[in-house]
XYZ file of C-alpha atoms in Angstrom:
394
model
C 3.227 125.082 26.061
C 6.153 125.502 28.419
C 6.738 122.468 30.585
C 7.004 123.161 34.306
C 9.569 120.462 35.059
C 11.690 117.785 33.404
C 11.238 114.082 34.110
C 11.957 112.981 37.677
C 11.803 116.551 39.019
C 10.670 116.540 42.651
C 8.407 119.181 44.145
C 10.861 119.912 46.970
C 12.878 123.079 46.328
C 15.618 124.078 48.720
C 15.113 127.752 49.448
C 16.659 128.480 52.858
C 20.166 129.142 54.097
C 22.394 126.085 54.526
C 24.539 126.572 57.625
C 26.250 123.867 59.683
C 24.564 121.097 57.651
C 21.033 122.250 58.344
C 18.423 124.559 56.837
C 18.085 127.962 58.473
C 15.893 131.014 57.940
C 17.557 134.369 57.449
C 18.114 136.159 60.750
C 15.656 138.903 59.862
C 13.221 136.571 58.114
C 13.738 138.358 54.774
C 13.230 136.541 51.486
C 13.533 137.323 47.789
C 11.926 135.740 44.719
C 13.840 133.664 42.213
C 12.074 133.750 38.865
C 11.841 131.371 35.919
C 12.975 133.660 33.057
C 11.180 131.527 30.486
C 7.776 132.106 32.091
C 8.115 135.064 34.440
C 6.757 132.875 37.239
C 8.238 132.923 40.731
C 9.796 129.523 41.376
C 10.098 130.103 45.112
C 10.928 132.701 47.754
C 14.528 132.270 48.916
C 15.891 133.256 52.333
C 17.840 136.505 51.932
C 21.081 136.316 53.865
C 22.709 139.393 55.366
C 25.502 140.337 57.759
C 24.163 138.279 60.677
C 23.751 135.211 58.483
C 27.237 135.527 57.022
C 28.529 135.801 60.603
C 26.760 132.553 61.488
C 28.049 130.762 58.399
C 31.634 131.951 58.876
C 31.500 130.935 62.549
C 30.289 127.457 61.571
C 32.975 127.183 58.896
C 35.667 128.392 61.297
C 34.628 125.895 63.946
C 34.627 123.084 61.383
C 38.065 124.104 60.118
C 39.526 123.814 63.622
C 37.750 120.545 64.476
C 39.805 117.334 64.302
C 37.002 115.685 62.314
C 37.939 117.860 59.315
C 41.367 119.335 60.077
C 42.748 115.934 60.978
C 41.023 114.057 58.167
C 43.313 111.940 56.020
C 43.558 113.527 52.548
C 42.605 110.191 50.991
C 39.323 110.416 52.933
C 38.750 113.988 51.694
C 39.250 112.712 48.173
C 36.765 109.898 48.785
C 34.145 112.402 50.007
C 34.598 114.545 46.900
C 34.281 111.468 44.715
C 31.098 110.424 46.500
C 29.678 113.922 45.998
C 30.396 113.564 42.268
C 28.436 110.292 42.291
C 25.498 112.002 43.997
C 25.564 114.848 41.466
C 25.263 112.296 38.680
C 22.546 110.352 40.500
C 20.512 113.550 40.941
C 21.340 114.885 37.493
C 17.767 115.197 36.245
C 16.692 117.277 39.210
C 19.815 119.445 39.226
C 19.472 120.115 35.505
C 15.801 120.921 35.893
C 16.538 123.451 38.638
C 19.344 124.987 36.589
C 17.109 125.439 33.558
C 14.190 126.820 35.529
C 16.415 129.265 37.415
C 18.741 130.359 34.600
C 16.717 129.867 31.409
C 19.346 127.820 29.566
C 18.202 124.779 27.624
C 17.636 121.571 29.535
C 19.896 119.860 27.012
C 22.824 122.073 28.056
C 22.063 121.722 31.753
C 21.706 117.938 31.644
C 24.265 116.949 29.032
C 26.976 119.543 29.693
C 26.704 121.357 33.034
C 25.845 118.427 35.305
C 28.417 115.969 33.876
C 31.153 118.603 33.868
C 30.331 119.515 37.489
C 30.694 115.883 38.519
C 33.940 115.784 36.548
C 35.318 118.793 38.439
C 34.679 117.132 41.797
C 36.329 113.930 40.569
C 39.342 115.862 39.296
C 39.916 117.530 42.647
C 39.155 114.298 44.488
C 42.250 112.968 42.782
C 44.253 116.031 43.804
C 43.416 115.870 47.531
C 46.289 113.485 48.329
C 48.765 115.057 45.914
C 49.335 118.465 47.493
C 53.063 118.367 48.089
C 55.655 120.652 49.598
C 59.298 120.660 48.514
C 62.671 119.958 50.059
C 65.248 122.654 49.356
C 69.002 121.935 49.372
C 70.885 124.381 51.598
C 74.408 124.532 52.962
C 75.078 122.832 56.276
C 73.449 119.901 58.007
C 69.879 121.152 57.798
C 66.592 119.928 56.429
C 64.808 122.795 54.680
C 61.337 122.104 53.374
C 58.021 123.732 52.507
C 54.631 122.512 53.685
C 51.347 123.428 52.006
C 48.551 124.002 54.506
C 44.890 124.997 54.096
C 44.090 128.677 54.483
C 40.940 128.389 56.578
C 37.495 129.695 55.619
C 37.168 130.446 51.906
C 34.399 132.752 50.670
C 33.106 131.908 47.196
C 30.922 134.276 45.149
C 29.511 132.924 41.888
C 27.613 134.438 38.932
C 24.358 133.469 37.287
C 25.511 132.124 33.919
C 26.819 128.713 35.054
C 25.550 128.541 38.645
C 26.286 124.884 39.393
C 29.413 124.476 37.291
C 31.154 127.618 38.530
C 30.311 126.717 42.113
C 32.194 123.463 41.581
C 35.254 125.318 40.246
C 35.545 127.127 43.577
C 34.157 124.685 46.127
C 35.911 121.521 44.937
C 39.530 122.809 45.087
C 38.906 124.601 48.373
C 37.607 121.413 49.995
C 40.268 119.224 48.398
C 42.923 121.343 50.122
C 41.218 121.044 53.514
C 39.577 124.467 53.689
C 35.976 125.135 54.663
C 33.616 127.127 52.471
C 30.906 129.772 52.602
C 29.307 130.118 49.169
C 27.247 133.143 48.117
C 25.482 132.256 44.836
C 24.081 134.879 42.478
C 20.701 136.152 43.615
C 19.247 135.315 40.175
C 20.187 131.627 40.405
C 20.631 130.282 43.960
C 18.783 126.970 43.739
C 21.368 124.468 42.492
C 23.974 125.763 44.965
C 21.597 124.972 47.820
C 20.912 121.516 46.422
C 24.666 120.939 46.049
C 25.193 121.722 49.728
C 22.559 119.200 50.747
C 24.231 116.573 48.569
C 27.585 117.357 50.221
C 26.059 116.576 53.610
C 24.654 113.344 52.205
C 28.135 112.477 50.920
C 29.444 112.770 54.470
C 31.117 116.176 54.726
C 31.135 117.231 58.395
C 28.863 119.993 59.676
C 30.072 123.481 58.847
C 32.504 122.450 56.120
C 30.253 123.685 53.282
C 27.740 126.488 53.865
C 25.542 128.430 51.422
C 24.163 131.911 52.093
C 22.005 133.197 49.224
C 21.488 136.926 49.101
C 22.496 140.109 47.318
C 25.969 141.400 46.647
C 25.530 144.613 48.613
C 24.685 142.772 51.826
C 25.657 139.070 51.866
C 28.477 139.428 49.333
C 29.932 142.543 50.933
C 29.734 140.992 54.402
C 31.591 137.904 53.212
C 34.368 139.948 51.586
C 34.855 142.164 54.661
C 34.626 139.399 57.269
C 37.846 139.036 59.295
C 37.184 135.316 59.742
C 37.426 134.681 56.001
C 40.948 133.930 54.745
C 40.342 134.027 50.990
C 37.754 135.184 48.468
C 37.151 133.616 45.068
C 34.912 135.713 42.824
C 33.641 135.378 39.275
C 31.728 138.349 37.890
C 32.069 141.863 36.573
C 35.283 143.855 36.457
C 33.658 146.682 38.418
C 32.716 144.432 41.331
C 36.085 142.698 41.149
C 37.824 146.036 41.740
C 35.665 146.650 44.808
C 36.445 143.192 46.194
C 40.183 143.664 45.667
C 40.075 146.964 47.565
C 37.932 145.656 50.418
C 39.905 142.427 50.819
C 43.116 144.411 51.243
C 41.998 145.663 54.649
C 42.108 142.132 56.063
C 44.921 140.882 53.791
C 42.767 138.166 52.255
C 44.014 136.131 49.365
C 41.863 136.984 46.340
C 41.104 135.111 43.116
C 39.180 137.094 40.492
C 37.748 135.909 37.172
C 36.341 139.056 35.585
C 34.684 140.231 32.381
C 36.151 140.636 28.936
C 35.344 140.895 25.247
C 36.781 137.818 23.571
C 37.596 138.355 19.877
C 37.807 135.877 17.013
C 40.079 136.799 14.112
C 39.355 135.310 10.683
C 41.834 135.673 7.822
C 41.074 135.161 4.153
C 42.916 131.820 4.008
C 40.830 130.298 6.826
C 38.427 127.384 6.414
C 35.410 129.698 6.345
C 32.852 126.968 6.955
C 34.686 125.872 10.094
C 35.261 129.473 11.153
C 31.578 130.325 10.848
C 30.606 127.172 12.734
C 33.084 127.953 15.501
C 31.984 131.589 15.731
C 28.332 130.538 15.907
C 28.991 128.148 18.775
C 31.291 130.642 20.452
C 28.610 133.283 20.840
C 25.250 131.501 20.874
C 26.097 128.641 23.238
C 24.499 129.326 26.601
C 22.485 132.187 25.078
C 25.757 134.093 24.823
C 25.854 134.349 28.632
C 29.354 132.905 28.778
C 32.516 134.446 30.250
C 34.532 133.478 27.181
C 31.839 134.082 24.561
C 33.301 135.082 21.194
C 31.385 138.328 21.131
C 33.554 140.090 18.538
C 34.798 138.829 15.186
C 37.448 140.601 13.110
C 37.304 139.408 9.489
C 39.766 140.138 6.693
C 38.166 142.348 4.066
C 38.538 139.879 1.177
C 36.132 137.388 2.802
C 34.156 139.774 4.980
C 30.812 139.793 3.170
C 30.894 136.038 2.583
C 31.569 135.420 6.260
C 28.875 137.847 7.439
C 26.273 136.245 5.163
C 27.106 132.758 6.437
C 27.091 133.851 10.066
C 23.747 135.614 9.609
C 22.319 132.437 8.082
C 23.530 130.393 11.046
C 22.091 132.930 13.478
C 18.683 132.733 11.862
C 18.709 128.957 12.388
C 19.135 129.285 16.164
C 15.717 128.267 17.419
C 14.396 130.405 20.263
C 11.892 128.647 22.465
C 10.931 126.595 25.476
C 14.197 125.679 27.242
C 12.741 122.233 27.967
C 12.173 121.501 24.266
C 14.840 119.375 22.598
C 14.612 121.513 19.471
C 15.409 124.782 21.267
C 18.870 126.244 20.754
C 18.419 129.568 22.590
C 16.661 129.615 25.951
C 15.567 132.603 28.002
C 17.823 135.491 29.050
C 18.407 135.105 32.789
C 16.479 138.199 33.925
C 14.448 141.150 32.727
C 17.334 143.460 33.639
C 19.801 141.442 31.575
C 17.392 141.366 28.634
C 17.137 145.165 28.733
C 20.927 145.312 28.770
C 21.143 143.085 25.693
C 18.574 145.147 23.811
C 20.464 148.277 24.855
C 23.581 146.917 23.151
C 21.592 146.270 19.975
C 20.312 149.839 19.948
C 23.771 151.201 20.730
C 25.148 149.335 17.731
C 22.491 150.772 15.471
C 23.139 154.285 16.753
C 26.840 153.847 16.017
C 26.139 152.888 12.404
C 26.179 149.106 12.652
C 24.168 147.037 10.186
C 21.794 144.538 11.788
C 22.208 141.343 9.746
C 20.296 138.907 11.969
C 17.908 138.953 14.911
C 17.966 141.810 17.364
C 14.335 141.360 18.336
C 12.775 140.708 21.691
C 10.318 137.834 21.534
C 8.240 135.587 23.793
C 7.070 131.988 24.024
C 3.349 131.675 24.625
C 3.312 135.425 25.262
C 5.815 135.429 28.117
C 9.482 135.102 29.014
C 12.767 136.938 28.463
C 13.701 135.887 24.950
C 15.698 137.561 22.199
C 16.450 136.272 18.720
C 20.042 135.351 17.834
C 21.664 138.632 16.820
C 24.547 139.621 14.571
C 25.571 143.163 13.675
C 28.130 144.274 11.122
C 30.586 147.159 11.442
C 32.325 147.761 8.125
C 34.060 151.028 8.968
C 36.449 150.856 11.906
C 39.085 153.406 12.752
C 42.113 151.438 13.854
C 44.836 153.060 15.985
C 48.049 154.098 14.281
C 51.385 152.851 15.552
C 51.796 156.147 17.341
C 48.491 155.591 19.195
C 49.108 151.994 20.235
């Protein structure tokens, strides 16, 4: 049966807004469920932030940015705080990994052995950068000293997706804090729990009140409010290309700096002279790691005709060996798809491939564990007839 928690998992789940180093209810009292995709069970009801809550968080972050306690902090001290936060992430690794797996559906092995250590590593990396943010001196004619000085922007809004909730939060939060900014983080509504835990750990590490705030909620209210807020100086977003375009347009009205990591379809190309065993192994890892819910997943493979059938057969064999099951089980290779909506999207792609003449060579079936959960077998489809553009069409 599916285990409810890994070893050392506490019963306390952080499910409210984190503003000014304390837990807050949403202004309107609204909540939303976050669901364990492996069981369909509601883990907890999370406070649903909106415009008023983003206003509160941005105000707290703005106040903290202007306060001498943070603005005047020696960069060596900022680095020490980031390093201490990394230590706390490692010390609470079991609980963080358990939350990540319950909220996202990925295997506990990946959460504990990959996501948590790499998150701690990100904070340590930027801890080392905090005192190495230099300007430049520029030689000019005359008796003048001409130099540049790098200064923090102010309040940075961070919006993260559901595939690597903790790790991608660290990619945005750690550099922003290392440079002396303050942060308001809006995690994906599917997976808000580890972001809230991270904020609590930051307070324990000693970050001043208001420096790091978390407002869970939906993109159309909390996310949109954060992007449009005049008190936010920059937005960092990872997610879909469609939403990225909206953010770029909206941020222009307040001249925010914008960093966008958007979607793509990452191809592998395999030629006949390749080490096919290594190529198949790499392609298998490239698409089935993290249930395929990876920004850089190798979701397309172009194979030279001379080795095509051999490669497809080997890849199909590898796919069939990807064990679907309880994400807490050490033997599981594919956990649960993050949500019912995402599962329907995946199955829609399978059906679209079939309708376009693709040959299903592995998987493509929705399944369950103990009769529940959002699971799909490892899938590979083969297209043997592609119309490539001519030189004139390129």
